[in-house]
Coordinates of C-alpha atoms in Angstrom, one line a residue:
P1 CA 35.6 11.5 20.5
P2 CA 31.9 11.3 21.7
F3 CA 32.6 13.0 25.1
L4 CA 34.3 16.0 23.5
R5 CA 31.2 16.4 21.1
S6 CA 28.9 16.3 24.1
A7 CA 30.9 18.9 26.0
A8 CA 31.1 21.3 23.0
A9 CA 27.3 21.0 22.6
A10 CA 26.8 21.8 26.4
A11 CA 29.1 24.9 26.2
A12 CA 27.4 26.2 23.1
A13 CA 24.0 25.9 24.8
A14 CA 25.3 27.7 28.0
A15 CA 27.1 30.6 26.2
P16 CA 25.3 33.9 26.4
G17 CA 24.1 35.5 23.2
R18 CA 24.3 32.2 21.4
R19 CA 21.1 30.3 20.9
R20 CA 20.9 26.7 19.8
P21 CA 19.2 26.4 16.4
P22 CA 15.9 24.7 16.7
Q23 CA 15.4 21.3 15.1
E24 CA 13.5 21.4 11.7
A25 CA 10.3 20.5 13.4
M26 CA 7.3 20.0 11.1
D27 CA 4.9 22.9 11.3
V28 CA 1.3 22.3 12.4
D29 CA 0.1 23.7 9.0
Q30 CA 2.3 21.3 7.1
V31 CA 1.0 18.4 9.1
G32 CA -2.5 19.5 8.3
D33 CA -1.7 19.8 4.6
A34 CA -0.2 16.3 4.5
M35 CA -3.2 14.9 6.2
E36 CA -5.5 16.7 3.8
V37 CA -3.5 15.3 0.8
D38 CA -3.8 11.8 2.2
Q39 CA -7.5 12.2 2.7
M40 CA -7.9 13.5 -0.9
G41 CA -5.8 10.6 -2.2
A42 CA -7.9 8.1 -0.3
A43 CA -11.1 9.8 -1.6
A44 CA -9.8 9.6 -5.2
V45 CA -9.0 5.9 -4.7
A46 CA -12.5 5.3 -3.3
D47 CA -14.2 7.1 -6.2
A48 CA -12.1 5.2 -8.7
K49 CA -13.2 1.9 -7.0
V50 CA -16.8 3.0 -7.2
F51 CA -16.5 3.9 -10.9
N52 CA -14.8 0.6 -11.7
D53 CA -17.4 -1.4 -9.9
L54 CA -20.2 0.5 -11.8
L55 CA -18.4 -0.1 -15.1
E56 CA -18.0 -3.8 -14.3
K57 CA -21.8 -4.1 -13.5
A58 CA -22.7 -2.3 -16.8
K59 CA -20.4 -4.7 -18.7
D60 CA -22.1 -7.7 -17.0
L61 CA -25.5 -6.4 -18.1
E62 CA -24.3 -6.4 -21.7
T63 CA -24.5 -10.3 -21.6
K64 CA -27.2 -10.7 -18.9
A65 CA -29.7 -8.0 -19.8
A66 CA -28.6 -6.1 -22.9
D67 CA -31.6 -3.7 -22.9
K68 CA -30.6 -2.4 -19.4
A69 CA -26.9 -1.9 -20.2
P70 CA -27.2 1.5 -22.0
Q71 CA -29.0 3.0 -19.0
A72 CA -26.4 1.6 -16.7
Y73 CA -23.6 3.3 -18.7
K74 CA -25.6 6.6 -18.8
D75 CA -26.0 6.5 -15.1
I76 CA -22.2 6.5 -14.8
I77 CA -21.8 9.2 -17.4
F78 CA -24.3 11.6 -15.9
N79 CA -23.7 10.8 -12.2
K80 CA -22.9 14.2 -10.5
D81 CA -22.5 12.8 -7.0
L82 CA -19.2 11.0 -7.7
E83 CA -16.1 13.1 -8.0
D84 CA -14.4 12.8 -11.4
P85 CA -12.7 16.2 -12.0
N86 CA -10.8 15.1 -15.1
A87 CA -13.8 13.2 -16.6
K88 CA -11.4 10.2 -16.9
F89 CA -14.0 7.6 -15.8
R90 CA -16.9 9.2 -17.6
E91 CA -14.8 9.1 -20.8
Q92 CA -14.2 5.3 -20.3
A93 CA -18.0 4.8 -19.8
I94 CA -18.7 6.8 -23.0
Y95 CA -16.3 4.7 -25.1
A96 CA -17.7 1.5 -23.5
L97 CA -21.2 2.5 -24.3
G98 CA -20.2 3.3 -27.9
D99 CA -18.5 -0.1 -28.3
F100 CA -21.7 -1.7 -27.0
F101 CA -23.8 0.0 -29.6
V102 CA -21.3 -1.1 -32.3
K103 CA -21.8 -4.8 -31.1
Q104 CA -25.5 -4.3 -31.2
K105 CA -25.2 -2.5 -34.7
K106 CA -27.2 0.5 -33.4
A107 CA -25.5 3.2 -35.4
G108 CA -28.4 5.7 -34.7
E109 CA -27.9 5.4 -30.9
I110 CA -24.3 6.5 -31.2
S111 CA -25.3 9.6 -33.1
A112 CA -28.0 10.3 -30.5
L113 CA -25.5 9.8 -27.7
T114 CA -23.3 12.7 -29.1
K115 CA -26.3 15.1 -28.8
E116 CA -27.1 13.8 -25.2
L117 CA -23.5 14.4 -24.1
R118 CA -23.4 18.1 -25.2
P119 CA -24.5 19.7 -21.8
M120 CA -21.8 17.6 -20.1
L121 CA -19.2 18.4 -22.8
A122 CA -19.7 22.1 -22.3
D123 CA -18.2 21.9 -18.8
L124 CA -15.1 19.9 -19.9
P125 CA -11.8 21.2 -21.2
K126 CA -11.9 21.8 -25.0
A127 CA -9.1 19.3 -25.7
K128 CA -11.0 16.6 -23.8
T129 CA -14.3 17.4 -25.6
A130 CA -12.5 17.3 -29.0
K131 CA -11.0 13.9 -28.2
I132 CA -14.4 12.4 -27.1
V133 CA -16.3 13.8 -30.2
R134 CA -13.7 12.5 -32.6
M135 CA -13.6 9.2 -30.9
L136 CA -17.4 8.8 -31.1
I137 CA -17.2 9.5 -34.9
D138 CA -14.5 6.8 -35.2
I139 CA -16.7 4.4 -33.2
L140 CA -19.7 5.1 -35.5
A141 CA -17.4 4.3 -38.5
K142 CA -17.0 0.7 -37.1
T143 CA -20.7 0.0 -37.7
P144 CA -21.6 -1.4 -41.1
D145 CA -23.4 0.9 -43.7
S146 CA -23.1 4.0 -41.5
M147 CA -21.5 6.4 -44.0
Y148 CA -24.5 8.6 -44.4
L149 CA -25.1 8.7 -40.6
Q150 CA -21.4 9.7 -40.2
I151 CA -22.0 12.6 -42.7
D152 CA -25.1 13.8 -40.8
M153 CA -23.3 13.4 -37.4
C154 CA -20.3 15.5 -38.7
K155 CA -22.6 18.2 -40.1
D156 CA -24.5 18.4 -36.8
C157 CA -21.2 18.5 -34.8
I158 CA -19.9 21.3 -37.1
E159 CA -23.0 23.4 -36.4
W160 CA -22.6 22.8 -32.6
C161 CA -18.9 23.8 -32.8
K162 CA -19.8 27.0 -34.6
G163 CA -22.3 27.9 -31.8
E164 CA -19.8 27.0 -29.1
K165 CA -16.9 28.7 -30.9
R166 CA -14.8 25.6 -30.9
T167 CA -12.6 26.3 -33.9
F168 CA -10.0 23.5 -33.2
L169 CA -12.7 20.8 -33.1
R170 CA -14.7 22.2 -36.0
Q171 CA -11.7 22.2 -38.4
R172 CA -11.0 18.5 -37.5
V173 CA -14.6 17.4 -38.0
E174 CA -14.7 19.3 -41.3
T175 CA -11.6 17.4 -42.4
R176 CA -13.3 14.2 -41.5
L177 CA -16.4 15.3 -43.4
A178 CA -14.3 16.0 -46.5
G179 CA -12.9 12.5 -46.2
L180 CA -16.5 11.1 -46.1
Y181 CA -17.5 13.1 -49.2
L182 CA -14.5 11.5 -51.0
Q183 CA -15.7 8.1 -49.8
D184 CA -19.2 8.9 -51.1
L185 CA -17.7 10.0 -54.5
K186 CA -18.9 13.6 -53.9
Y187 CA -15.6 15.1 -55.2
A188 CA -16.8 18.6 -55.9
Q189 CA -18.1 19.1 -52.3
A190 CA -14.9 17.5 -50.9
I191 CA -12.6 19.9 -52.9
E192 CA -14.7 22.9 -52.0
M193 CA -14.5 22.1 -48.3
L194 CA -10.8 21.4 -48.4
E195 CA -10.1 24.7 -50.2
K196 CA -11.9 26.6 -47.4
L197 CA -10.1 24.6 -44.7
L198 CA -6.7 25.3 -46.2
V199 CA -7.2 29.1 -46.1
E200 CA -8.2 28.9 -42.4
V201 CA -5.6 26.4 -41.3
K202 CA -2.7 28.1 -43.1
K203 CA -3.4 31.3 -41.0
L204 CA -3.2 29.2 -37.8
D205 CA -0.1 27.4 -39.1
D206 CA -1.3 24.0 -37.7
K207 CA 1.1 21.9 -39.7
L208 CA -0.2 18.5 -38.5
L209 CA -3.7 19.3 -39.7
L210 CA -2.3 20.8 -42.9
V211 CA -0.6 17.5 -43.6
E212 CA -3.9 15.7 -43.2
I213 CA -5.8 18.2 -45.4
H214 CA -3.1 18.1 -48.2
L215 CA -3.2 14.3 -48.1
L216 CA -7.0 14.3 -48.5
E217 CA -6.6 16.9 -51.3
C218 CA -4.1 14.5 -53.0
R219 CA -6.5 11.6 -52.9
T220 CA -9.5 13.7 -54.1
H221 CA -7.6 15.1 -57.1
Y222 CA -6.3 11.6 -57.9
A223 CA -9.8 10.2 -57.9
V224 CA -10.9 12.9 -60.5
K225 CA -7.7 12.1 -62.5
N226 CA -6.2 15.5 -62.0
L227 CA -2.6 14.2 -61.5
P228 CA -0.7 17.5 -61.6
K229 CA -2.8 18.9 -58.7
S230 CA -2.6 15.5 -56.9
K231 CA 1.2 15.6 -57.1
A232 CA 1.3 19.3 -55.9
A233 CA -0.9 18.4 -52.9
L234 CA 1.3 15.5 -52.0
T235 CA 4.5 17.7 -52.2
A236 CA 2.8 20.2 -49.9
A237 CA 1.9 17.4 -47.4
K238 CA 5.6 16.2 -47.4
T239 CA 6.9 19.8 -46.9
N240 CA 4.7 20.3 -43.8
A241 CA 5.4 16.8 -42.5
N242 CA 9.2 17.6 -42.7
A243 CA 8.7 20.7 -40.5
I244 CA 7.1 18.7 -37.6
H245 CA 7.4 15.3 -35.9
C246 CA 5.0 13.4 -38.1
P247 CA 3.1 10.5 -36.5
P248 CA 4.3 7.1 -38.0
L249 CA 0.9 6.1 -39.4
L250 CA 0.5 9.5 -41.1
Q251 CA 4.0 9.3 -42.6
A252 CA 3.1 5.7 -43.8
E253 CA 0.0 7.2 -45.5
I254 CA 2.2 9.8 -47.3
D255 CA 4.6 7.0 -48.4
L256 CA 1.7 4.9 -49.7
W257 CA 0.4 7.8 -51.9
S258 CA 3.9 8.6 -53.0
G259 CA 4.1 5.1 -54.3
I260 CA 0.7 5.3 -56.0
L261 CA 1.6 8.4 -57.9
A262 CA 5.1 7.0 -58.9
A263 CA 3.3 3.9 -60.2
R264 CA 0.9 6.0 -62.2
E265 CA 4.0 7.6 -63.9
K266 CA 5.2 4.0 -64.6
D267 CA 8.2 4.4 -62.2
Y268 CA 7.6 1.0 -60.6
R269 CA 11.0 0.7 -59.0
T270 CA 10.5 3.9 -57.0
S271 CA 6.9 3.0 -56.2
F272 CA 8.0 -0.4 -54.8
S273 CA 10.4 1.4 -52.4
Y274 CA 7.6 3.7 -51.1
F275 CA 5.2 0.8 -50.7
Y276 CA 7.8 -1.2 -48.8
E277 CA 8.3 1.7 -46.3
A278 CA 4.5 2.1 -45.9
F279 CA 4.1 -1.6 -45.3
E280 CA 6.8 -1.7 -42.6
A281 CA 5.2 1.2 -40.7
F282 CA 1.6 -0.2 -41.0
N283 CA 2.8 -3.7 -40.1
A284 CA 4.7 -2.5 -37.0
A285 CA 1.5 -0.7 -35.9
E286 CA -0.6 -3.8 -36.8
N287 CA -2.8 -1.5 -39.0
E288 CA -5.2 -3.0 -41.5
K289 CA -3.7 -0.9 -44.3
A290 CA -0.6 -3.1 -44.2
K291 CA -2.4 -5.5 -46.5
T292 CA -3.1 -2.8 -49.0
A293 CA 0.6 -1.8 -49.0
L294 CA 1.6 -5.5 -49.4
K295 CA -0.8 -5.8 -52.4
Y296 CA 0.7 -2.7 -54.1
Q297 CA 4.2 -4.1 -53.5
L298 CA 3.2 -7.2 -55.5
L299 CA 1.6 -5.0 -58.2
S300 CA 4.9 -3.1 -58.5
K301 CA 6.9 -6.3 -59.0
I302 CA 4.3 -7.6 -61.6
M303 CA 4.4 -4.3 -63.5
Q304 CA 8.3 -4.4 -63.5
N305 CA 8.0 -7.8 -65.2
R306 CA 9.6 -9.5 -62.2
A307 CA 6.6 -11.7 -61.3
A308 CA 8.9 -14.5 -60.0
E309 CA 9.9 -12.3 -57.0
T310 CA 6.3 -12.0 -55.7
S311 CA 6.4 -15.5 -54.1
T312 CA 9.3 -14.4 -51.9
I313 CA 7.3 -11.4 -50.6
I314 CA 4.1 -13.5 -50.1
N315 CA 6.0 -16.3 -48.2
S316 CA 8.0 -14.0 -46.0
K317 CA 7.2 -13.9 -42.2
S318 CA 5.4 -10.6 -42.4
G319 CA 3.7 -11.5 -45.7
L320 CA 2.1 -14.7 -44.4
K321 CA 0.2 -12.6 -41.8
Y322 CA -1.9 -11.0 -44.5
A323 CA -2.9 -14.1 -46.5
S324 CA -6.3 -13.2 -48.0
P325 CA -8.2 -13.5 -51.3
E326 CA -6.7 -10.1 -52.4
I327 CA -3.1 -11.5 -52.0
D328 CA -4.2 -14.8 -53.7
A329 CA -5.4 -12.7 -56.7
M330 CA -2.1 -11.0 -57.0
A331 CA -0.2 -14.3 -56.8
A332 CA -2.4 -15.8 -59.5
I333 CA -1.8 -12.8 -61.8
A334 CA 1.9 -13.2 -61.2
T335 CA 1.8 -16.9 -62.2
A336 CA -0.2 -16.1 -65.4
L337 CA 2.3 -13.4 -66.3
Q338 CA 5.2 -15.8 -65.8
D339 CA 3.5 -18.3 -68.1
R340 CA 2.7 -15.6 -70.7
A341 CA -0.8 -17.1 -70.8
L342 CA -3.3 -14.4 -71.8
K343 CA -6.3 -16.7 -71.4
Q344 CA -5.1 -17.7 -67.9
F345 CA -4.6 -14.0 -67.1
E346 CA -8.2 -13.2 -68.1
E347 CA -9.6 -16.3 -66.2
V348 CA -7.8 -15.0 -63.0
R349 CA -9.3 -11.5 -63.6
T350 CA -12.8 -13.1 -63.9
K351 CA -12.3 -15.4 -60.8
Y352 CA -11.1 -12.5 -58.6
K353 CA -13.2 -9.9 -60.2
Q354 CA -14.4 -8.5 -56.9
Q355 CA -10.9 -8.2 -55.3
I356 CA -9.5 -6.6 -58.5
D357 CA -12.3 -4.2 -59.4
E358 CA -13.0 -2.9 -55.9
D359 CA -9.5 -1.3 -55.9
P360 CA -9.4 1.3 -58.7
I361 CA -5.5 1.5 -58.6
I362 CA -5.1 -2.3 -59.1
H363 CA -7.8 -2.2 -61.8
F364 CA -6.1 0.6 -63.7
H365 CA -2.7 -1.0 -63.8
L366 CA -4.0 -4.5 -64.6
E367 CA -6.0 -3.1 -67.5
D368 CA -2.7 -1.6 -68.8
L369 CA -0.9 -4.9 -68.2
N370 CA -3.7 -6.8 -70.0
E371 CA -3.4 -4.7 -73.1
T372 CA 0.4 -5.0 -73.1
L373 CA 0.2 -8.8 -72.7
L374 CA -2.4 -9.0 -75.5
E375 CA -0.2 -7.0 -77.9
Q376 CA 2.9 -9.1 -77.1
N377 CA 0.9 -12.3 -77.8
I378 CA -0.5 -11.0 -81.1
L379 CA 3.0 -9.9 -82.4
R380 CA 4.4 -13.4 -81.4
I381 CA 1.6 -15.2 -83.2
L382 CA 1.9 -13.1 -86.4
E383 CA 5.7 -13.5 -86.7
P384 CA 5.5 -16.4 -89.3
F385 CA 2.7 -14.9 -91.4
V386 CA 2.5 -12.5 -94.3
R387 CA -1.2 -13.0 -94.9
V388 CA -3.5 -14.6 -92.4
E389 CA -7.3 -14.9 -91.7
I390 CA -8.4 -12.8 -88.7
E391 CA -10.6 -15.6 -87.6
H392 CA -7.5 -17.9 -87.4
V393 CA -5.7 -15.3 -85.3
A394 CA -8.7 -15.2 -83.0
E395 CA -8.6 -19.0 -82.6
L396 CA -4.9 -19.0 -81.9
M397 CA -5.4 -16.2 -79.3
E398 CA -8.4 -18.0 -77.9
L399 CA -10.3 -14.7 -77.9
P400 CA -13.6 -13.5 -79.5
L401 CA -13.4 -12.4 -83.1
P402 CA -14.7 -8.8 -82.6
R403 CA -12.2 -8.2 -79.8
T404 CA -9.3 -9.5 -81.9
Q405 CA -10.3 -7.4 -84.9
A406 CA -10.6 -4.3 -82.8
K407 CA -7.2 -4.8 -81.2
L408 CA -5.5 -5.4 -84.6
S409 CA -7.1 -2.2 -85.9
E410 CA -5.8 -0.3 -82.8
M411 CA -2.3 -1.7 -83.1
I412 CA -2.1 -0.7 -86.9
L413 CA -3.3 2.8 -86.1
D414 CA -0.8 3.1 -83.2
E415 CA 1.9 1.9 -85.6
K416 CA 2.7 -1.1 -83.4
L417 CA 1.9 -3.4 -86.2
N418 CA 2.9 -2.8 -89.8
G419 CA 0.0 -4.1 -91.9
T420 CA -3.5 -3.6 -93.1
L421 CA -6.9 -5.3 -92.6
D422 CA -8.8 -6.5 -95.6
Q423 CA -12.2 -6.8 -94.0
G424 CA -13.9 -7.7 -97.3
V425 CA -12.3 -11.2 -97.1
G426 CA -11.5 -11.1 -93.4
V427 CA -7.7 -11.1 -93.9
L428 CA -4.8 -9.4 -92.2
I429 CA -1.9 -8.5 -94.5
V430 CA 1.4 -8.1 -92.6
Y431 CA 4.1 -6.0 -94.3
E432 CA 7.7 -6.8 -93.9
Q433 CA 9.6 -4.4 -91.7
E434 CA 11.6 -2.1 -93.9
Q435 CA 15.3 -2.1 -93.2
V436 CA 16.3 1.5 -93.3
R437 CA 20.0 1.9 -93.7
S438 CA 21.6 4.2 -91.1
T439 CA 23.8 5.9 -93.8
Y440 CA 21.3 8.6 -94.4
D441 CA 20.9 9.5 -90.7
N442 CA 24.7 9.4 -90.2
A443 CA 25.2 11.7 -93.2
L444 CA 22.6 14.2 -91.8
K445 CA 24.4 14.2 -88.4
T446 CA 27.7 14.9 -90.1
I447 CA 26.4 17.8 -92.1
K448 CA 24.8 19.3 -89.0
N449 CA 28.0 18.9 -86.9
T450 CA 30.1 20.4 -89.8
S451 CA 27.7 23.4 -90.0
E452 CA 28.0 24.0 -86.2
V453 CA 31.9 23.9 -86.5
L454 CA 31.9 26.4 -89.4
D455 CA 29.6 28.8 -87.5
T456 CA 32.0 28.7 -84.5
L457 CA 35.0 29.3 -86.7
Y458 CA 33.2 32.2 -88.4
G459 CA 32.4 33.8 -85.1
M460 CA 36.1 33.4 -83.9
A461 CA 37.3 34.9 -87.2
K462 CA 35.0 38.0 -86.8
Q463 CA 36.4 38.6 -83.3
V464 CA 40.0 38.5 -84.5
A465 CA 39.2 40.9 -87.4

């Protein structure tokens, strides 16, 4: 009961030698600390508000007075009076200024901005500096015709990194530079830089960077048609990717190149599976490479001679998102292949020349398909003939005479056509296919098997003796 509790408390207080424990009163120092934290929090909020207001004003100037906007952003970036210990707001201002230069198509200004920022970047943590520099290179890449500026910017950054002893950032910028060399078709320089990087990065055991380098190495060797080295680099990339948590987009890139190499070896069923996986990942991330993966899926179906299935892929929910001239070109090729119309196939290639020729992978496989389709059509047309004028074959094929004649010569030399060309009178003589009886082959197999049995019996007899 309450009265008993009160009495017990009074007795405990009056008892000699027993002191009532003091209440956990807040210490004066703790009160002071709490007030100081509140004041700091309030100051941070106030600074954030000031930064946001300044950013808003700078963004307004982009539309009202575009020539004053860069200086407004620079005032935010280099303002030392405002507290920004983590450089969070300055970082936002740097990216906003970079995006503004992209809109204005001032690629040179972005490169110059990187140099202007270096005194400030020297005071920031190395990870933050690396993020800002790499982001500025990405922003510069958004401006049209800026590849050579990107190369110069990367070289300049590499020299600065060497002077500042920023190994982490230097290695990543060098990887980016190797990718730009590949884009610029400077394969020897790209391979040389990648080989040096591999030696360095393997010592550090930075597996994520190793995956990126091996993937670039795979692409470079593929471009110079060195398929064994390209496959070896891709295998190394997969091995390192399995040892870490690989980012989804990087894994999608590995799947895409696995499909490309499988298609080069004419394993189109496997390549389609890889392209499908890559497409799902790119599509989920809404990455522009999803369209490339979709295009390669259609190519795999066409090369498997399953052109009818392409319409299902194109008209699917995810496929309709990427409707474009490239996808239309693949659909038109699939239609021509279904109709077995060589002339239609060549008309499609002429109509969509830009979309087909700009992608070397599509171009290579369609060249192969074109030759196969041409050979099939020639054999089908020649079936009823024993002797036929070459000019008549060219008319039936609806192709120029020199090309028809060259293809017939090639097929005879490759033993795909059993015949001869009498160019004196312009005639193709087709020989009947000789029916070779299988009796001779079967007799040889029987003799071989009998010989192996006798050798075995002889060996067993020697052991017994």
